PDB file of C-alpha atoms in Angstrom:
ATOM      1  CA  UNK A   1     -16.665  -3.459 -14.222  1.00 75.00           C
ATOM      2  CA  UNK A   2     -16.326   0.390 -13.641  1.00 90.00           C
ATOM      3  CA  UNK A   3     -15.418   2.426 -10.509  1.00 95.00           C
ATOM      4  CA  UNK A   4     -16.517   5.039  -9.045  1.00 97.00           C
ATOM      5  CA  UNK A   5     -16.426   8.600 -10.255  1.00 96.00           C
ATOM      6  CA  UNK A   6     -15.513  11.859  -9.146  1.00 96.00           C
ATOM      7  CA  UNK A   7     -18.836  12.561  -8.745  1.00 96.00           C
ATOM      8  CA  UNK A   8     -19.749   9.190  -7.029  1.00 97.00           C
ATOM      9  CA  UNK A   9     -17.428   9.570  -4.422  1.00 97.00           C
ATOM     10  CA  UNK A  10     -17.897  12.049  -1.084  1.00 97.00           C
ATOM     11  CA  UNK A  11     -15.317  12.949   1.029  1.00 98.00           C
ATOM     12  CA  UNK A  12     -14.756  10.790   3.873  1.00 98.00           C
ATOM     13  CA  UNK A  13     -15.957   7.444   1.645  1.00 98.00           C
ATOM     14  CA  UNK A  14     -12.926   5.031   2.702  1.00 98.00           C
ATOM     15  CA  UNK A  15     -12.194   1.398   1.350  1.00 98.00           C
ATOM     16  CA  UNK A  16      -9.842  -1.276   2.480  1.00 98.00           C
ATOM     17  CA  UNK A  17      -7.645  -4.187   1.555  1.00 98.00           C
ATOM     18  CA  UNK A  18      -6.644  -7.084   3.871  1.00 98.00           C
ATOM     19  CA  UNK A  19      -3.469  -9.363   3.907  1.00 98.00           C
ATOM     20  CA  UNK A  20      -1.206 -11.645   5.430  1.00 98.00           C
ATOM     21  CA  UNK A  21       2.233 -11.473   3.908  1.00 98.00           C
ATOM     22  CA  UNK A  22       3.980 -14.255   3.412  1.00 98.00           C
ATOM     23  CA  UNK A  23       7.525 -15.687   2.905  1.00 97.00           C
ATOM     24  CA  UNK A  24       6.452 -16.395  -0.899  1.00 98.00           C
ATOM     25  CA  UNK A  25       5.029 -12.740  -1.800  1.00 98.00           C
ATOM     26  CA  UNK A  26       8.180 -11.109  -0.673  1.00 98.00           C
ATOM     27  CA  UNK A  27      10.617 -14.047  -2.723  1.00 97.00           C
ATOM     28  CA  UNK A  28       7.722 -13.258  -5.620  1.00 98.00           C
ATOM     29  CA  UNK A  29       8.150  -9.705  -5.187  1.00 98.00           C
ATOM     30  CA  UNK A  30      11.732  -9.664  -4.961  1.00 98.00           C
ATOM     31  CA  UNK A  31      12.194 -12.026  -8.546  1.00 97.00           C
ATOM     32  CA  UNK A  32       9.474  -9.672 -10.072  1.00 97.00           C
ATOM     33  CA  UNK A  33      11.944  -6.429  -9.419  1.00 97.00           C
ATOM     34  CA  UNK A  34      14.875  -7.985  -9.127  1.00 98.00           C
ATOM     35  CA  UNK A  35      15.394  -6.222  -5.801  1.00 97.00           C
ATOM     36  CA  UNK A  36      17.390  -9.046  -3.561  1.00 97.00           C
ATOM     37  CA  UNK A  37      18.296  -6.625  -0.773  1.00 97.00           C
ATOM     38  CA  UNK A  38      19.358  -9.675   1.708  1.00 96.00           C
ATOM     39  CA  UNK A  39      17.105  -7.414   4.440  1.00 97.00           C
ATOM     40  CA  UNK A  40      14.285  -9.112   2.320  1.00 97.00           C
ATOM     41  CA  UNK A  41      15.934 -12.899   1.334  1.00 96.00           C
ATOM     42  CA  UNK A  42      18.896 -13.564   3.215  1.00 97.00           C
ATOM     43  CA  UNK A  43      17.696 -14.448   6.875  1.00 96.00           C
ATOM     44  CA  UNK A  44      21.600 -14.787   8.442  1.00 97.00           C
ATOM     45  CA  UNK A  45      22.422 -11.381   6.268  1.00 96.00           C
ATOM     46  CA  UNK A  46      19.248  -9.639   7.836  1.00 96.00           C
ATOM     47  CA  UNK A  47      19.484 -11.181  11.558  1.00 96.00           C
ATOM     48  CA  UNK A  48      23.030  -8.703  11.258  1.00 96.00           C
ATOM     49  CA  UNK A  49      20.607  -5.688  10.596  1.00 95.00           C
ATOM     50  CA  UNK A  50      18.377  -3.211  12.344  1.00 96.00           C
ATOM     51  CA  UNK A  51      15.325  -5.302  12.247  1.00 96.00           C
ATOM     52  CA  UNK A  52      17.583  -8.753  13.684  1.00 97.00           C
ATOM     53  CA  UNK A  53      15.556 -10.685  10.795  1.00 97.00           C
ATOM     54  CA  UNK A  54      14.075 -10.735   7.092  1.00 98.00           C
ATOM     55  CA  UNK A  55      11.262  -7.950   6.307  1.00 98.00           C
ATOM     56  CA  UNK A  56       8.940  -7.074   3.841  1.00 98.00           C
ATOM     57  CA  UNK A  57      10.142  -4.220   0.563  1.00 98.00           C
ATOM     58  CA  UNK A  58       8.090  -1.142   1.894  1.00 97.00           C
ATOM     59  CA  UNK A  59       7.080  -1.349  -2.036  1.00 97.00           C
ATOM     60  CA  UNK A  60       5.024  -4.163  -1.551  1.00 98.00           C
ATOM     61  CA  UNK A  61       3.039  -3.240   1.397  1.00 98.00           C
ATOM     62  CA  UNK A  62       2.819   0.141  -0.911  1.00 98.00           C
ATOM     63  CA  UNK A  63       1.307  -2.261  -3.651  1.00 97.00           C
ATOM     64  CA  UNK A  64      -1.859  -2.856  -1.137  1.00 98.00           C
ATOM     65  CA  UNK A  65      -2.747   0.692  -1.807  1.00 98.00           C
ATOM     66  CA  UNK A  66      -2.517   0.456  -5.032  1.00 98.00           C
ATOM     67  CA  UNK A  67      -5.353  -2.796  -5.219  1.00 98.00           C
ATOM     68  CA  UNK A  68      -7.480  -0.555  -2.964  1.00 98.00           C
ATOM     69  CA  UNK A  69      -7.313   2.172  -5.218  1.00 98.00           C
ATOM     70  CA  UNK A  70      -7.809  -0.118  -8.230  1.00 97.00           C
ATOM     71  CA  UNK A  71     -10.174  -2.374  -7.284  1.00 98.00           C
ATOM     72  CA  UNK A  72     -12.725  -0.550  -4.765  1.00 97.00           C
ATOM     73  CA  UNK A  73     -12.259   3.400  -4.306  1.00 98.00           C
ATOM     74  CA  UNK A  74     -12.094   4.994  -6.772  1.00 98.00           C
ATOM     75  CA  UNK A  75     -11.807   1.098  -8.262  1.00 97.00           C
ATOM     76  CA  UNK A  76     -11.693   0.235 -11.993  1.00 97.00           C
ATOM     77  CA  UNK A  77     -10.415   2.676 -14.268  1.00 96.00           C
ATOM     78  CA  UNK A  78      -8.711   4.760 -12.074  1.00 98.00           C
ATOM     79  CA  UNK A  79      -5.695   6.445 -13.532  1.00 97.00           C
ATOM     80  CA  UNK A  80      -2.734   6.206  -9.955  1.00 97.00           C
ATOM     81  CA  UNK A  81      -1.064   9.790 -10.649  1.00 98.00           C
ATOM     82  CA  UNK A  82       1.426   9.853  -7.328  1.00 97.00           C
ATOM     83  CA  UNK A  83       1.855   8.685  -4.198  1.00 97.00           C
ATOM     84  CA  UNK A  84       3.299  10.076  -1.320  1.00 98.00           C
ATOM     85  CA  UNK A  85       4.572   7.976   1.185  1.00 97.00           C
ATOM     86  CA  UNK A  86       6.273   7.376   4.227  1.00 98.00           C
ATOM     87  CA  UNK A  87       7.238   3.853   5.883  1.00 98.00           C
ATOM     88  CA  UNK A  88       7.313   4.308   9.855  1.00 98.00           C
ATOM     89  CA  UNK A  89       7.381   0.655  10.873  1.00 98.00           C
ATOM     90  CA  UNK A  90       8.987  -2.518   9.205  1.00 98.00           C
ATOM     91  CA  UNK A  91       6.284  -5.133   7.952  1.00 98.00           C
ATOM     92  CA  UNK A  92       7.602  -8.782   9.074  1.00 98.00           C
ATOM     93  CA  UNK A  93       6.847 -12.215   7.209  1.00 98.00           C
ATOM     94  CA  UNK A  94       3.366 -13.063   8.634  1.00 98.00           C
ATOM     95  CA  UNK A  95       2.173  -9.749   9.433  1.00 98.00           C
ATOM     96  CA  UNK A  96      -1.863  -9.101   8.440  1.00 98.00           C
ATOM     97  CA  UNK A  97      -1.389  -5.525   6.776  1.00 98.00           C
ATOM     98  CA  UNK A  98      -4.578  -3.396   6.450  1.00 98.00           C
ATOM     99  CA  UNK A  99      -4.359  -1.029   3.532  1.00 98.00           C
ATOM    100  CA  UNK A 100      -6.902   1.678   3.600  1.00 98.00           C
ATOM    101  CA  UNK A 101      -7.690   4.833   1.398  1.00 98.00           C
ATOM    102  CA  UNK A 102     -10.043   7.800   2.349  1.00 98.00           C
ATOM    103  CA  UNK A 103     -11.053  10.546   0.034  1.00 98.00           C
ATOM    104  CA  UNK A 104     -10.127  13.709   1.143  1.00 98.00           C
ATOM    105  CA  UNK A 105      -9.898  16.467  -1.470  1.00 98.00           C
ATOM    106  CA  UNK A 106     -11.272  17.156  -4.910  1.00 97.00           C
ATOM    107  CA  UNK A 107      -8.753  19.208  -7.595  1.00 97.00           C
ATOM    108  CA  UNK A 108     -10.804  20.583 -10.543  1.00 96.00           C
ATOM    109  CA  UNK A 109     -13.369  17.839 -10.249  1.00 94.00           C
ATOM    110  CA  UNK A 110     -11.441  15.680 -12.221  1.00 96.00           C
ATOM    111  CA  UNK A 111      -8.339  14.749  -9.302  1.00 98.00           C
ATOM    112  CA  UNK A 112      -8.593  12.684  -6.008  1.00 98.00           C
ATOM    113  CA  UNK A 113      -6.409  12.922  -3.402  1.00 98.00           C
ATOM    114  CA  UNK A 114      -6.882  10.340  -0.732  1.00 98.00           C
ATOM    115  CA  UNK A 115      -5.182   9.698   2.739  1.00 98.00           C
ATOM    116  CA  UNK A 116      -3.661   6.292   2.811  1.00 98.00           C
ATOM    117  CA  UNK A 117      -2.381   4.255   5.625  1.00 98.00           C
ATOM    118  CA  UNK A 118      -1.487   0.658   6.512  1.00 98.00           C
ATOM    119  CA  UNK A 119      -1.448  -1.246  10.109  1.00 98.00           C
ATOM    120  CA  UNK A 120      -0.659  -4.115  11.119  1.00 98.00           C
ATOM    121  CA  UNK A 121      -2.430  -7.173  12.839  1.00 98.00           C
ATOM    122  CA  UNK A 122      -1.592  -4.664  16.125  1.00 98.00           C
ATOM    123  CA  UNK A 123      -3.055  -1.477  14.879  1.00 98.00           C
ATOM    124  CA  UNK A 124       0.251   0.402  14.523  1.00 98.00           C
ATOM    125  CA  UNK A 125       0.445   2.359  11.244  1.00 98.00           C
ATOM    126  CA  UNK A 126       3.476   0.843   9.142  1.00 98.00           C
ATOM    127  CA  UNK A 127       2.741   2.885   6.015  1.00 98.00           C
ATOM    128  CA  UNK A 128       1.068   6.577   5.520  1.00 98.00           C
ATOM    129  CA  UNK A 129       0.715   9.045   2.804  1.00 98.00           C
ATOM    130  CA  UNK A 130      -1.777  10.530   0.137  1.00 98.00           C
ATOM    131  CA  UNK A 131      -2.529   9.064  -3.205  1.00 98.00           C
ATOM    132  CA  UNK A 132      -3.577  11.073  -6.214  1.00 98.00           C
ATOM    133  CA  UNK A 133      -5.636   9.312  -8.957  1.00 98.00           C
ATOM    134  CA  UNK A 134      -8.184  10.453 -11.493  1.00 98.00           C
ATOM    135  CA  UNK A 135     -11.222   8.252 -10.998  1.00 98.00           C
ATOM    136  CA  UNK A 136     -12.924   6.692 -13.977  1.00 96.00           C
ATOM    137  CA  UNK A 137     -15.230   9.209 -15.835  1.00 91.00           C
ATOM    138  CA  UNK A 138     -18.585   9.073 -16.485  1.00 84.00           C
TER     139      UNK A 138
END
């Protein structure tokens, strides 16, 4: 299985990724990077906090991207260079997060940059930024 190359891909294509997160990706997530932030685990700690209960690591929802990228646009093959990101709203346990990538500039016809952006089940945008990934060559 290959993806898509540079020249394959127009600007504009777009691809997306769908899922509902659950109390056992963010404990799976959490053992995985050893990042027990009680925000994420500890539902008395986090009902103390800003969000008045548990939420998601921003680096998970962040991880949709990265299957989007990997698996459909560019897809296989594809080399993630950077990300640029910015979390504007928290992601809670049961939340259906859309992540979804659109090209939108070619670098020396080798480099894709691509607009990313995640909503929830409501439409509002809880992630946004712009990948850059080299796209499987020919």
């Amino acid at each position: 299985m290959k993806g898509k190359t540079i020249d394959q891909i127009k600007i504009g294509d777009s691809a997306s990724f769908t899922k509902t997160i659950t109390e056992s990706d963010v404990y799976t997530y959490a053992g995985i990077t050893g990042d027990l932030n009680p925000a994420h685990i500890n539902e008395v700690e986090a009902g103390k906090g800003i969000f008045k209960t548990r939420v998601c690591h921003g680096m998970l929802t962040a991880g949709l991207v990265s299957a989007v990228l990997g698996m459909q646009l560019p897809g296989p093959g594809t080399i993630y260079l950077g990300q640029e990101l910015s979390f504007t709203k928290p992601v809670y346990f049961g939340d259906t997060i859309e992540a979804k990538v659109e090209a939108s500039e070619v670098i020396n016809g080798k480099i894709l940059k691509l607009k990313t952006t995640c909503k929830n089940q409501k439409g509002e945008v809880v992630l946004e930024g712009v990948a850059t990934v080299m796209p499987p060559r020919a």
